[in-house]
Coordinates of C-alpha atoms and ligand atoms in Angstrom, one line a residue:
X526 CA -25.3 -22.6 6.2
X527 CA -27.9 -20.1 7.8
X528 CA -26.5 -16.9 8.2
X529 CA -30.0 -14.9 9.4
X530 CA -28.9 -15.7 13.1
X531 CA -25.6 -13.5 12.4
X532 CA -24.0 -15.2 14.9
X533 CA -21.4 -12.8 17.0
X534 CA -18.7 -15.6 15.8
X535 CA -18.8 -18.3 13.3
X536 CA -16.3 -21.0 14.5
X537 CA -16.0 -22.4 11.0
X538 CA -14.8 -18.7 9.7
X539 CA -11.1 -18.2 9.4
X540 CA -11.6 -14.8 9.6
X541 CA -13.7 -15.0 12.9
X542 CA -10.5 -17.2 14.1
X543 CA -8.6 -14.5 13.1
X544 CA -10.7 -11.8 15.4
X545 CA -10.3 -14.0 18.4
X546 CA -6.2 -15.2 17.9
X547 CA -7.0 -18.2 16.8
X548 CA -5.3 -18.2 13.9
X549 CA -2.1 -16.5 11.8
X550 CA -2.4 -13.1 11.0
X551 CA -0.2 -9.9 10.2
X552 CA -2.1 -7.6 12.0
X553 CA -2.1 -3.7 10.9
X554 CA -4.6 -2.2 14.0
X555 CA -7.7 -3.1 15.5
X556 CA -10.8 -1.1 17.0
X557 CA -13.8 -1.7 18.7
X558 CA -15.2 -2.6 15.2
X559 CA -12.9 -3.3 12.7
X560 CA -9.5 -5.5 11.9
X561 CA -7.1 -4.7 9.4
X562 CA -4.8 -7.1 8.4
X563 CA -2.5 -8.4 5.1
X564 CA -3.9 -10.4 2.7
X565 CA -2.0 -14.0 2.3
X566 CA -2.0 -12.8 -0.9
X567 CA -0.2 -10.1 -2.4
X568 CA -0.1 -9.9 -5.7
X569 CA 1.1 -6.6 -5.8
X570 CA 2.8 -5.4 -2.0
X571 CA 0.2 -3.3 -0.1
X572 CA -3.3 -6.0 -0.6
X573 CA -4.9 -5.3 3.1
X574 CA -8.3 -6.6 3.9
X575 CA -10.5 -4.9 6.6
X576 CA -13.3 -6.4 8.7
X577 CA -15.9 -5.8 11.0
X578 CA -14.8 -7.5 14.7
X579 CA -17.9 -9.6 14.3
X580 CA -19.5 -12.2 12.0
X581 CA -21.3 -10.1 9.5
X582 CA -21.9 -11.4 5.9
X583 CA -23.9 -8.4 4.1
X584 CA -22.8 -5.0 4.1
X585 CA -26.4 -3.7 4.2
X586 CA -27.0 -5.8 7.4
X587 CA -24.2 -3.5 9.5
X588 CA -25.4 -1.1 11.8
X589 CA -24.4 2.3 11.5
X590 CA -21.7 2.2 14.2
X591 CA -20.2 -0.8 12.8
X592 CA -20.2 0.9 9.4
X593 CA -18.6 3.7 10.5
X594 CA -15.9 1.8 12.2
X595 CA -15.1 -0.9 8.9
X596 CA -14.7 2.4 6.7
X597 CA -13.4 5.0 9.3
X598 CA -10.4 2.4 9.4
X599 CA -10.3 1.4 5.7
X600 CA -9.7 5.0 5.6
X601 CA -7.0 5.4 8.0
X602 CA -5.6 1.9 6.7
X603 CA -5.6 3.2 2.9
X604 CA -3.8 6.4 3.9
X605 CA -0.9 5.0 5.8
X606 CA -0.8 2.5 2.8
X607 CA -0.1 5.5 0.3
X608 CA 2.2 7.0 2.8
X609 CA 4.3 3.9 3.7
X610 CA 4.6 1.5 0.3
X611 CA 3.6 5.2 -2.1
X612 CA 1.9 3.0 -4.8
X613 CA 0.6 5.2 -7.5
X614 CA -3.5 4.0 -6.9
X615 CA -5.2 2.3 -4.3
X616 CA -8.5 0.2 -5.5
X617 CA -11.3 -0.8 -2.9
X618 CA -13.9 -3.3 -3.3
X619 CA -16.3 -5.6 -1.2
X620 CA -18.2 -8.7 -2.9
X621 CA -20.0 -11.3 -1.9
X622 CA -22.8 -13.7 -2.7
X623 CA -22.6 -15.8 -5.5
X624 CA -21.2 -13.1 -7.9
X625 CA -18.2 -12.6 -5.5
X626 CA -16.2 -15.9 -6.2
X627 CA -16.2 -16.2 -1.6
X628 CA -13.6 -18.3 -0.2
X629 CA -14.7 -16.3 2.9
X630 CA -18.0 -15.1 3.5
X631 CA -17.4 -12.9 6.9
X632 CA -17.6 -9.0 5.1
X633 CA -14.1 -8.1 3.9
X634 CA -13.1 -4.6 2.3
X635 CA -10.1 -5.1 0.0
X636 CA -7.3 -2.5 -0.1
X637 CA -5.2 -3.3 -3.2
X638 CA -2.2 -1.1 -4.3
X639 CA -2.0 -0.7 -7.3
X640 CA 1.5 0.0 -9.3
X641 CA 2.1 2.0 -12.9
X642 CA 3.9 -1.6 -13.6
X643 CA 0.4 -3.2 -12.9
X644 CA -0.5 -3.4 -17.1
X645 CA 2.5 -5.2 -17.6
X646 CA 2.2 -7.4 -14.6
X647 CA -1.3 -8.2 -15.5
X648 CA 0.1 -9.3 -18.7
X649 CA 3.2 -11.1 -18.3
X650 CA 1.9 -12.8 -15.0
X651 CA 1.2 -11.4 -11.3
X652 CA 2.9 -12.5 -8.7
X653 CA 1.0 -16.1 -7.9
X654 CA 3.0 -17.9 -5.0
X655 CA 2.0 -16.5 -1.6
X656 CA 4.1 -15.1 0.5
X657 CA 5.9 -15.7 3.3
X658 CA 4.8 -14.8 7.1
X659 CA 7.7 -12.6 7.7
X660 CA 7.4 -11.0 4.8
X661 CA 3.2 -10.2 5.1
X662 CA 4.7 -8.9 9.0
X663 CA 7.1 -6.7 7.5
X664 CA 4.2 -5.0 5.1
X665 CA 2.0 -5.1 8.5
X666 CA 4.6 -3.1 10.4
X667 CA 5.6 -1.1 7.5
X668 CA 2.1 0.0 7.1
X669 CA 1.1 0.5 10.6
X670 CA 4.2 2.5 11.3
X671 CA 2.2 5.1 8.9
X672 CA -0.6 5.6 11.3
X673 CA -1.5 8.2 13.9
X674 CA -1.1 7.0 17.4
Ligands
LIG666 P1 -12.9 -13.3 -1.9 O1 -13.5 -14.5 -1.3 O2 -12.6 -13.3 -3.3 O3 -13.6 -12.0 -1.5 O4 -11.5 -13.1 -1.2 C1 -11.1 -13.7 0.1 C2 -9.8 -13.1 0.3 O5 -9.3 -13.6 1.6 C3 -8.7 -13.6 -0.7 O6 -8.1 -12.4 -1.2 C4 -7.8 -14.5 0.1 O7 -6.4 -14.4 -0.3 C5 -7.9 -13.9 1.5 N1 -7.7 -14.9 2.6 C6 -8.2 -16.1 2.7 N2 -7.8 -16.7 3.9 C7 -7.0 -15.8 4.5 C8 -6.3 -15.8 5.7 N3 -6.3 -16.8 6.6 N4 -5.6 -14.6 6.1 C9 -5.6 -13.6 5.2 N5 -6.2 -13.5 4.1 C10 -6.9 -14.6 3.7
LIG667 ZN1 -16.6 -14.7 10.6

């Protein structure tokens, strides 16, 4: 797929659906800019991912307002994540490209709490099975409950 056109919204990207309520998600807070929401995956409770409102693929293709808005509410998201769930670490990461293993290539910032436990759980097995709705909705609300406003 060519992605130099940067199209507003991609209708083949889930995370595009996402954006426009097309599709399942436990929503933590929205801006002009940005989406936060759970992970279906949570290895560990508290993995959010944050997006820019549009189809973007490269972080060095965002503007500067778009940047501050993705990071201005990783920000916010990462602090109500330590207040709410009080994990011991938080880790934050974006990849992409070939290197980045992409089931999704719309720009996602990963939130990932992180537990003292974690060594062990690496060892002995994370959590693998995904979990369910009501459960990624609880986390959402849990989390958001933590923010200002
Ligand atoms: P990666 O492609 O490794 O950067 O990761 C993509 C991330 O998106 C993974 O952590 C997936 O669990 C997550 N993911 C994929 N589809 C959805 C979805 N529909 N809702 C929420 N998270 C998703
Ligand atoms: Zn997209």
């Amino acid at each position: 797929m060519e992605y130099a056109l940067d199209p507003k919204h991609d209708p083949a990207c889930i995370f595009c659906r996402i954006v426009r309520g097309e599709a399942p998600a436990s929503i933590i807070a929205e801006t002009a800019q940005a989406v936060a929401f759970m992970d279906v995956n949570q290895p560990t409770p508290g993995h959010v991912l944050v997006i820019p409102r549009d189809h973007h693929v490269y972080l060095y293709d965002l503007d500067a307002a778009t940047a501050t808005g993705v990071f201005g509410l990783t920000t916010e998201v990462a602090k109500a994540v330590k207040h709410s769930l009080q994990p011991d670490g938080l880790n934050l990461f974006q990849a992409n490209e070939v290197a980045g293993q992409q089931e999704v290539w719309h720009l996602h910032v990963h939130i990932v709490a992180r537990y003292t436990g974690d060594r062990d759980r690496i060892r002995f097995g994370w959590r693998t099975e995904l979990p369910p709705r009501s459960e990624l909705d609880h986390l959402a609300k849990t989390i958001r409950s933590a923010m200002p406003g």
